[in-house]
Amino acid sequence: MPNTRRYWLEDPQAPFATFLSVIYNYLNPEAYDLETLQRFVKRSDQPKAVRFNLEFREIIVNPKVLPQHALFEASDYEHGSDEAFLAWLWRELYGDEPPEPS
């Protein structure tokens, strides 16, 4: 992994780079745009949106797969923990949809 706090910007093939880069692009304090992110995740014609959704499903089930501090570096969230931020974001993007297909 590159020696940077935001490694996913330098290495798009890094684990969960798509998820983190999308979070960084839409939910960092300087460019916060939840409404556009909500539309983006519904774009099944966009490979990056499809990849984001797949990665988010894996992360929401097991947040420990993300490197420590990576999510905070991407979003600078104020939710107290990765788990709280992810739970909030899941509800905002997918409502009551379960993370794993039934």
Short mmCIF file of C-alpha atoms in Angstrom, two decimals, residues 3-100:
data_model
loop_
_atom_site.label_atom_id
_atom_site.label_comp_id
_atom_site.label_asym_id
_atom_site.label_seq_id
_atom_site.Cartn_x
_atom_site.Cartn_y
_atom_site.Cartn_z
CA ASN A 3 2.73 5.45 2.13
CA THR A 4 -0.03 8.03 2.30
CA ARG A 5 -3.06 8.66 4.46
CA ARG A 6 -5.24 8.65 1.34
CA TYR A 7 -3.70 5.68 -0.44
CA TRP A 8 -6.84 5.02 -2.49
CA LEU A 9 -6.30 8.24 -4.46
CA GLU A 10 -2.90 6.98 -5.64
CA ASP A 11 -3.78 3.34 -6.19
CA PRO A 12 -7.24 2.70 -7.67
CA GLN A 13 -6.56 -1.05 -7.41
CA ALA A 14 -6.02 -0.91 -3.63
CA PRO A 15 -8.60 -2.72 -1.47
CA PHE A 16 -11.82 -0.71 -1.26
CA ALA A 17 -10.31 2.14 -3.28
CA THR A 18 -13.56 2.69 -5.18
CA PHE A 19 -15.63 2.93 -2.01
CA LEU A 20 -13.18 5.30 -0.31
CA SER A 21 -12.68 7.50 -3.36
CA VAL A 22 -16.45 7.88 -3.86
CA ILE A 23 -16.87 8.74 -0.16
CA TYR A 24 -14.03 11.24 -0.50
CA ASN A 25 -15.54 12.79 -3.63
CA TYR A 26 -19.07 13.12 -2.26
CA LEU A 27 -18.84 13.31 1.53
CA ASN A 28 -15.68 15.16 2.49
CA PRO A 29 -16.37 18.49 4.24
CA GLU A 30 -15.26 20.58 1.26
CA ALA A 31 -17.45 18.80 -1.30
CA TYR A 32 -20.36 17.37 0.70
CA ASP A 33 -23.12 16.26 -1.69
CA LEU A 34 -25.24 13.44 -0.27
CA GLU A 35 -28.03 13.97 -2.80
CA THR A 36 -25.74 13.40 -5.76
CA LEU A 37 -24.27 10.33 -4.05
CA GLN A 38 -27.79 8.98 -3.56
CA ARG A 39 -28.38 9.28 -7.31
CA PHE A 40 -24.94 7.86 -8.13
CA VAL A 41 -25.48 4.58 -6.25
CA LYS A 42 -28.55 3.87 -8.36
CA ARG A 43 -26.58 4.07 -11.63
CA SER A 44 -26.39 0.42 -12.65
CA ASP A 45 -24.98 1.59 -16.01
CA GLN A 46 -21.87 3.00 -14.31
CA PRO A 47 -19.17 0.43 -13.43
CA LYS A 48 -17.85 2.64 -10.62
CA ALA A 49 -21.31 2.80 -9.02
CA VAL A 50 -21.71 -0.98 -9.30
CA ARG A 51 -18.26 -1.47 -7.74
CA PHE A 52 -19.08 1.01 -4.96
CA ASN A 53 -22.27 -0.89 -4.10
CA LEU A 54 -20.42 -4.22 -3.99
CA GLU A 55 -17.65 -2.85 -1.81
CA PHE A 56 -20.12 -1.12 0.53
CA ARG A 57 -22.02 -4.38 1.03
CA GLU A 58 -18.79 -6.09 2.05
CA ILE A 59 -17.76 -3.22 4.34
CA ILE A 60 -21.14 -2.82 6.08
CA VAL A 61 -21.10 -6.51 7.02
CA ASN A 62 -17.49 -6.34 8.26
CA PRO A 63 -16.18 -2.77 8.80
CA LYS A 64 -12.85 -4.16 10.04
CA VAL A 65 -11.84 -4.90 6.42
CA LEU A 66 -11.06 -1.19 6.02
CA PRO A 67 -7.64 -0.03 7.14
CA GLN A 68 -7.72 1.93 10.39
CA HIS A 69 -8.59 5.62 9.87
CA ALA A 70 -9.19 5.22 6.12
CA LEU A 71 -12.90 6.00 6.33
CA PHE A 72 -12.31 9.02 8.54
CA GLU A 73 -9.63 10.27 6.14
CA ALA A 74 -12.10 9.94 3.26
CA SER A 75 -15.04 11.65 4.92
CA ASP A 76 -13.97 13.40 8.14
CA TYR A 77 -17.25 12.12 9.62
CA GLU A 78 -18.70 13.25 12.94
CA HIS A 79 -20.52 10.03 13.82
CA GLY A 80 -18.14 8.76 16.51
CA SER A 81 -17.04 5.53 14.81
CA ASP A 82 -16.73 3.84 11.45
CA GLU A 83 -19.63 1.57 12.34
CA ALA A 84 -21.93 4.49 13.23
CA PHE A 85 -20.99 6.35 10.05
CA LEU A 86 -21.51 3.27 7.88
CA ALA A 87 -24.90 2.53 9.48
CA TRP A 88 -26.00 6.14 8.91
CA LEU A 89 -24.77 6.11 5.31
CA TRP A 90 -26.43 2.76 4.57
CA ARG A 91 -29.79 4.15 5.73
CA GLU A 92 -29.28 7.31 3.67
CA LEU A 93 -28.41 5.39 0.51
CA TYR A 94 -30.44 2.17 0.74
CA GLY A 95 -33.09 2.74 3.42
CA ASP A 96 -34.23 -0.54 4.97
CA GLU A 97 -32.66 -2.74 2.28
CA PRO A 98 -30.62 -5.51 3.93
CA PRO A 99 -26.87 -5.43 3.19
CA GLU A 100 -26.87 -9.06 2.09
#
